[in-house]
Amino acid sequence: GAGVSQSPRYKVAKRGQDVALRCDPISGHVSLFWYQQALGQGPEFLTYFQNEAQLDKSGLPSDRFFAERPEGSVSTLKIQRTQQEDSAVYLCASSLRGTGNTIYFGEGSWLTVV
Amino acid sequence: AQSVAQPEDQVNVAEGNPLTVKCTYSVSGNPYLFWYVQYPNRGLQFLLKYITGDNLVKGSYGFEAEFNKSQTSFHLKKPSALVSDSALYFCAVRPGGYQKVTFGTGTKLQVIP
């Protein structure tokens, strides 16, 4: 597609539920990132993939968070047993290989845990 | 570890006046620097980046930014502000050779008609 596509755009989950957020990167982009943006804050790094390999997951806040990109294209961020503090916007981004390349963001998945 | 500081939570400017949104950074090695804009309930849109070369970088919608290595700054500027420029602006840094991009906390720009 023309841009990074994320779904669902909005998700309300009851505390304790599992959620899955999907990201479809720009075609041909080997690098994929997940960021978490709390209300009124800047995006915080969660994890990074190069193709199907998860090379950096240092930003995942707990073992309830899990990300995968099994075929090197679409990625899923899964949050198990959601807590209220997980409420945030989850941003997916992609870029070509190479750290000088621009990272393009999707519109985000807005998660509210009630 | 890299970091970005955006010292102003909000900047107010009159329409037609020049605007500056400040950003300073801390990183080991050569920095790659970025500015993004975020409109309400939207994702981040890329404005411009500095990788190497000319210290003055021109980007989308008439924005530009000046890289100053000695002051470790990358301030965003525009000669004449528009009401439609009102949004949240994020500065970001990426050490050369590394993938992780670190963002500042954002500056809300309010352009007053």
GROMACS .gro file of C-alpha atoms in nm:
model
  227
    1GLY     CA    1   0.000   0.000   0.000
    2ALA     CA    2   0.090   0.364  -0.014
    3GLY     CA    3   0.153   0.401   0.356
    4VAL     CA    4   0.183   0.210   0.681
    5SER     CA    5  -0.154   0.060   0.768
    6GLN     CA    6  -0.259  -0.025   1.122
    7SER     CA    7  -0.564  -0.202   1.257
    8PRO     CA    8  -0.774  -0.169   1.454
    9ARG     CA    9  -0.763   0.210   1.478
   10TYR     CA   10  -0.948   0.201   1.807
   11LYS     CA   11  -0.973  -0.079   2.060
   12VAL     CA   12  -1.141  -0.087   2.399
   13ALA     CA   13  -1.039  -0.383   2.609
   14LYS     CA   14  -1.148  -0.493   2.952
   15ARG     CA   15  -0.869  -0.531   3.201
   16GLY     CA   16  -0.725  -0.879   3.174
   17GLN     CA   17  -0.817  -0.927   2.808
   18ASP     CA   18  -0.559  -1.008   2.543
   19VAL     CA   19  -0.531  -0.776   2.242
   20ALA     CA   20  -0.359  -0.801   1.906
   21LEU     CA   21  -0.262  -0.500   1.699
   22ARG     CA   22  -0.172  -0.539   1.335
   23CYS     CA   23   0.073  -0.344   1.119
   24ASP     CA   24   0.112  -0.363   0.743
   25PRO     CA   25   0.430  -0.174   0.647
   26ILE     CA   26   0.511   0.002   0.324
   27SER     CA   27   0.590  -0.252   0.055
   28GLY     CA   28   0.962  -0.323   0.035
   29HIS     CA   29   1.046  -0.181   0.376
   30VAL     CA   30   1.264  -0.430   0.562
   31SER     CA   31   1.276  -0.236   0.889
   32LEU     CA   32   0.971  -0.224   1.114
   33PHE     CA   33   0.930  -0.050   1.447
   34TRP     CA   34   0.670  -0.040   1.723
   35TYR     CA   35   0.637   0.264   1.947
   36GLN     CA   36   0.407   0.341   2.240
   37GLN     CA   37   0.276   0.693   2.287
   38ALA     CA   38   0.103   0.779   2.612
   39LEU     CA   39  -0.127   1.080   2.622
   40GLY     CA   40   0.072   1.403   2.609
   41GLN     CA   41   0.403   1.224   2.566
   42GLY     CA   42   0.646   1.151   2.289
   43PRO     CA   43   0.665   0.807   2.129
   44GLU     CA   44   0.865   0.551   2.325
   45PHE     CA   45   1.051   0.273   2.144
   46LEU     CA   46   0.922  -0.078   2.198
   47THR     CA   47   1.084  -0.307   1.944
   48TYR     CA   48   1.251  -0.331   1.603
   49PHE     CA   49   1.250  -0.593   1.325
   50GLN     CA   50   1.472  -0.634   1.026
   51ASN     CA   51   1.276  -0.860   0.795
   52GLU     CA   52   1.150  -1.140   1.022
   53ALA     CA   53   1.425  -1.104   1.280
   54GLN     CA   54   1.346  -0.915   1.598
   55LEU     CA   55   1.679  -0.742   1.658
   56ASP     CA   56   1.587  -0.518   1.948
   57LYS     CA   57   1.308  -0.568   2.201
   58SER     CA   58   1.462  -0.365   2.478
   59GLY     CA   59   1.165  -0.129   2.500
   60LEU     CA   60   0.896  -0.387   2.567
   61PRO     CA   61   0.771  -0.292   2.914
   62SER     CA   62   0.694  -0.642   3.041
   63ASP     CA   63   0.667  -1.003   2.936
   64ARG     CA   64   0.299  -0.939   2.866
   65PHE     CA   65   0.409  -0.765   2.547
   66PHE     CA   66   0.505  -0.974   2.249
   67ALA     CA   67   0.569  -0.884   1.885
   68GLU     CA   68   0.619  -1.095   1.578
   69ARG     CA   69   0.678  -1.060   1.206
   70PRO     CA   70   0.690  -1.417   1.085
   71GLU     CA   71   0.718  -1.358   0.710
   72GLY     CA   72   0.906  -1.031   0.718
   73SER     CA   73   0.607  -0.822   0.619
   74VAL     CA   74   0.299  -0.784   0.842
   75SER     CA   75   0.367  -0.753   1.213
   76THR     CA   76   0.149  -0.812   1.516
   77LEU     CA   77   0.192  -0.662   1.860
   78LYS     CA   78   0.020  -0.871   2.124
   79ILE     CA   79  -0.054  -0.759   2.475
   80GLN     CA   80  -0.164  -1.025   2.721
   81ARG     CA   81  -0.371  -0.964   3.032
   82THR     CA   82  -0.406  -0.593   2.959
   83GLN     CA   83  -0.373  -0.343   3.242
   84GLN     CA   84  -0.496   0.015   3.262
   85GLU     CA   85  -0.142   0.145   3.226
   86ASP     CA   86  -0.130  -0.016   2.882
   87SER     CA   87  -0.376   0.246   2.756
   88ALA     CA   88  -0.189   0.438   2.487
   89VAL     CA   89  -0.149   0.480   2.115
   90TYR     CA   90   0.061   0.210   1.957
   91LEU     CA   91   0.245   0.338   1.652
   92CYS     CA   92   0.397   0.119   1.385
   93ALA     CA   93   0.660   0.253   1.149
   94SER     CA   94   0.869   0.119   0.865
   95SER     CA   95   1.172   0.217   0.660
   96LEU     CA   96   1.414   0.090   0.403
   97ARG     CA   97   1.732  -0.074   0.527
   98GLY     CA   98   1.990   0.177   0.646
   99THR     CA   99   1.982   0.411   0.940
  100GLY     CA  100   1.980   0.724   0.727
  101ASN     CA  101   1.646   0.637   0.577
  102THR     CA  102   1.327   0.806   0.683
  103ILE     CA  103   1.094   0.618   0.915
  104TYR     CA  104   0.729   0.643   0.809
  105PHE     CA  105   0.455   0.605   1.067
  106GLY     CA  106   0.106   0.465   1.054
  107GLU     CA  107  -0.197   0.637   1.204
  108GLY     CA  108  -0.170   0.433   1.522
  109SER     CA  109  -0.390   0.196   1.718
  110TRP     CA  110  -0.559   0.366   2.012
  111LEU     CA  111  -0.593   0.121   2.300
  112THR     CA  112  -0.811   0.198   2.600
  113VAL     CA  113  -0.818  -0.052   2.884
  114VAL     CA  114  -1.120  -0.022   3.111
  115ALA     CA  115   2.231   0.650   2.553
  116GLN     CA  116   2.078   0.909   2.327
  117SER     CA  117   1.831   1.174   2.438
  118VAL     CA  118   1.636   1.468   2.300
  119ALA     CA  119   1.520   1.778   2.482
  120GLN     CA  120   1.242   2.006   2.366
  121PRO     CA  121   1.248   2.278   2.631
  122GLU     CA  122   0.919   2.441   2.539
  123ASP     CA  123   0.592   2.261   2.597
  124GLN     CA  124   0.412   2.521   2.390
  125VAL     CA  125   0.507   2.795   2.145
  126ASN     CA  126   0.263   3.067   2.048
  127VAL     CA  127   0.321   3.278   1.739
  128ALA     CA  128   0.111   3.520   1.537
  129GLU     CA  129   0.017   3.422   1.185
  130GLY     CA  130   0.269   3.558   0.938
  131ASN     CA  131   0.549   3.582   1.194
  132PRO     CA  132   0.856   3.361   1.189
  133LEU     CA  133   0.851   3.058   1.418
  134THR     CA  134   1.118   2.857   1.594
  135VAL     CA  135   1.072   2.529   1.780
  136LYS     CA  136   1.379   2.434   1.980
  137CYS     CA  137   1.551   2.098   2.006
  138THR     CA  138   1.877   1.986   2.161
  139TYR     CA  139   2.017   1.636   2.160
  140SER     CA  140   2.272   1.411   2.320
  141VAL     CA  141   2.420   1.117   2.132
  142SER     CA  142   2.745   0.928   2.087
  143GLY     CA  143   2.894   0.969   1.745
  144ASN     CA  144   2.733   1.136   1.449
  145PRO     CA  145   2.362   1.204   1.488
  146TYR     CA  146   2.084   1.159   1.242
  147LEU     CA  147   1.816   1.413   1.331
  148PHE     CA  148   1.449   1.427   1.238
  149TRP     CA  149   1.143   1.645   1.281
  150TYR     CA  150   0.791   1.506   1.274
  151VAL     CA  151   0.453   1.674   1.306
  152GLN     CA  152   0.143   1.523   1.464
  153TYR     CA  153  -0.210   1.652   1.409
  154PRO     CA  154  -0.486   1.556   1.654
  155ASN     CA  155  -0.574   1.187   1.646
  156ARG     CA  156  -0.323   1.121   1.369
  157GLY     CA  157   0.012   0.948   1.335
  158LEU     CA  158   0.345   1.122   1.293
  159GLN     CA  159   0.421   1.286   0.961
  160PHE     CA  160   0.782   1.329   0.850
  161LEU     CA  161   0.894   1.691   0.794
  162LEU     CA  162   1.269   1.681   0.741
  163LYS     CA  163   1.595   1.516   0.840
  164TYR     CA  164   1.964   1.587   0.875
  165ILE     CA  165   2.203   1.309   0.786
  166THR     CA  166   2.513   1.483   0.661
  167GLY     CA  167   2.618   1.777   0.449
  168ASP     CA  168   2.466   2.123   0.455
  169ASN     CA  169   2.370   2.229   0.806
  170LEU     CA  170   2.051   2.395   0.683
  171VAL     CA  171   1.793   2.138   0.586
  172LYS     CA  172   1.474   2.221   0.398
  173GLY     CA  173   1.164   2.011   0.435
  174SER     CA  174   0.793   1.989   0.375
  175TYR     CA  175   0.542   2.278   0.403
  176GLY     CA  176   0.814   2.546   0.405
  177PHE     CA  177   0.985   2.422   0.720
  178GLU     CA  178   1.360   2.416   0.764
  179ALA     CA  179   1.599   2.323   1.041
  180GLU     CA  180   1.956   2.414   1.122
  181PHE     CA  181   2.200   2.159   1.256
  182ASN     CA  182   2.450   2.312   1.500
  183LYS     CA  183   2.707   2.059   1.612
  184SER     CA  184   2.879   2.279   1.869
  185GLN     CA  185   2.551   2.358   2.041
  186THR     CA  186   2.406   2.010   1.978
  187SER     CA  187   2.090   2.172   1.850
  188PHE     CA  188   1.849   2.116   1.563
  189HIS     CA  189   1.591   2.394   1.582
  190LEU     CA  190   1.290   2.390   1.350
  191LYS     CA  191   1.207   2.715   1.174
  192LYS     CA  192   0.962   2.867   0.930
  193PRO     CA  193   0.978   3.223   0.795
  194SER     CA  194   0.602   3.286   0.802
  195ALA     CA  195   0.364   3.083   1.019
  196LEU     CA  196   0.023   2.968   0.903
  197VAL     CA  197  -0.275   2.885   1.124
  198SER     CA  198  -0.269   2.539   0.967
  199ASP     CA  199   0.080   2.484   1.114
  200SER     CA  200  -0.079   2.452   1.458
  201ALA     CA  201   0.008   2.100   1.572
  202LEU     CA  202   0.241   1.897   1.792
  203TYR     CA  203   0.604   1.884   1.678
  204PHE     CA  204   0.852   1.614   1.771
  205CYS     CA  205   1.229   1.619   1.736
  206ALA     CA  206   1.406   1.283   1.716
  207VAL     CA  207   1.763   1.155   1.710
  208ARG     CA  208   1.921   0.835   1.585
  209PRO     CA  209   2.291   0.756   1.631
  210GLY     CA  210   2.451   0.677   1.299
  211GLY     CA  211   2.461   0.304   1.247
  212TYR     CA  212   2.187   0.229   1.499
  213GLN     CA  213   1.821   0.168   1.436
  214LYS     CA  214   1.658   0.299   1.752
  215VAL     CA  215   1.513   0.648   1.719
  216THR     CA  216   1.456   0.850   2.036
  217PHE     CA  217   1.190   1.120   2.042
  218GLY     CA  218   1.152   1.433   2.247
  219THR     CA  219   0.841   1.504   2.450
  220GLY     CA  220   0.697   1.733   2.185
  221THR     CA  221   0.619   2.102   2.149
  222LYS     CA  222   0.269   2.225   2.082
  223LEU     CA  223   0.272   2.503   1.826
  224GLN     CA  224  -0.021   2.742   1.834
  225VAL     CA  225  -0.044   2.992   1.548
  226ILE     CA  226  -0.279   3.276   1.635
  227PRO     CA  227  -0.480   3.437   1.354
   0.00000   0.00000   0.00000
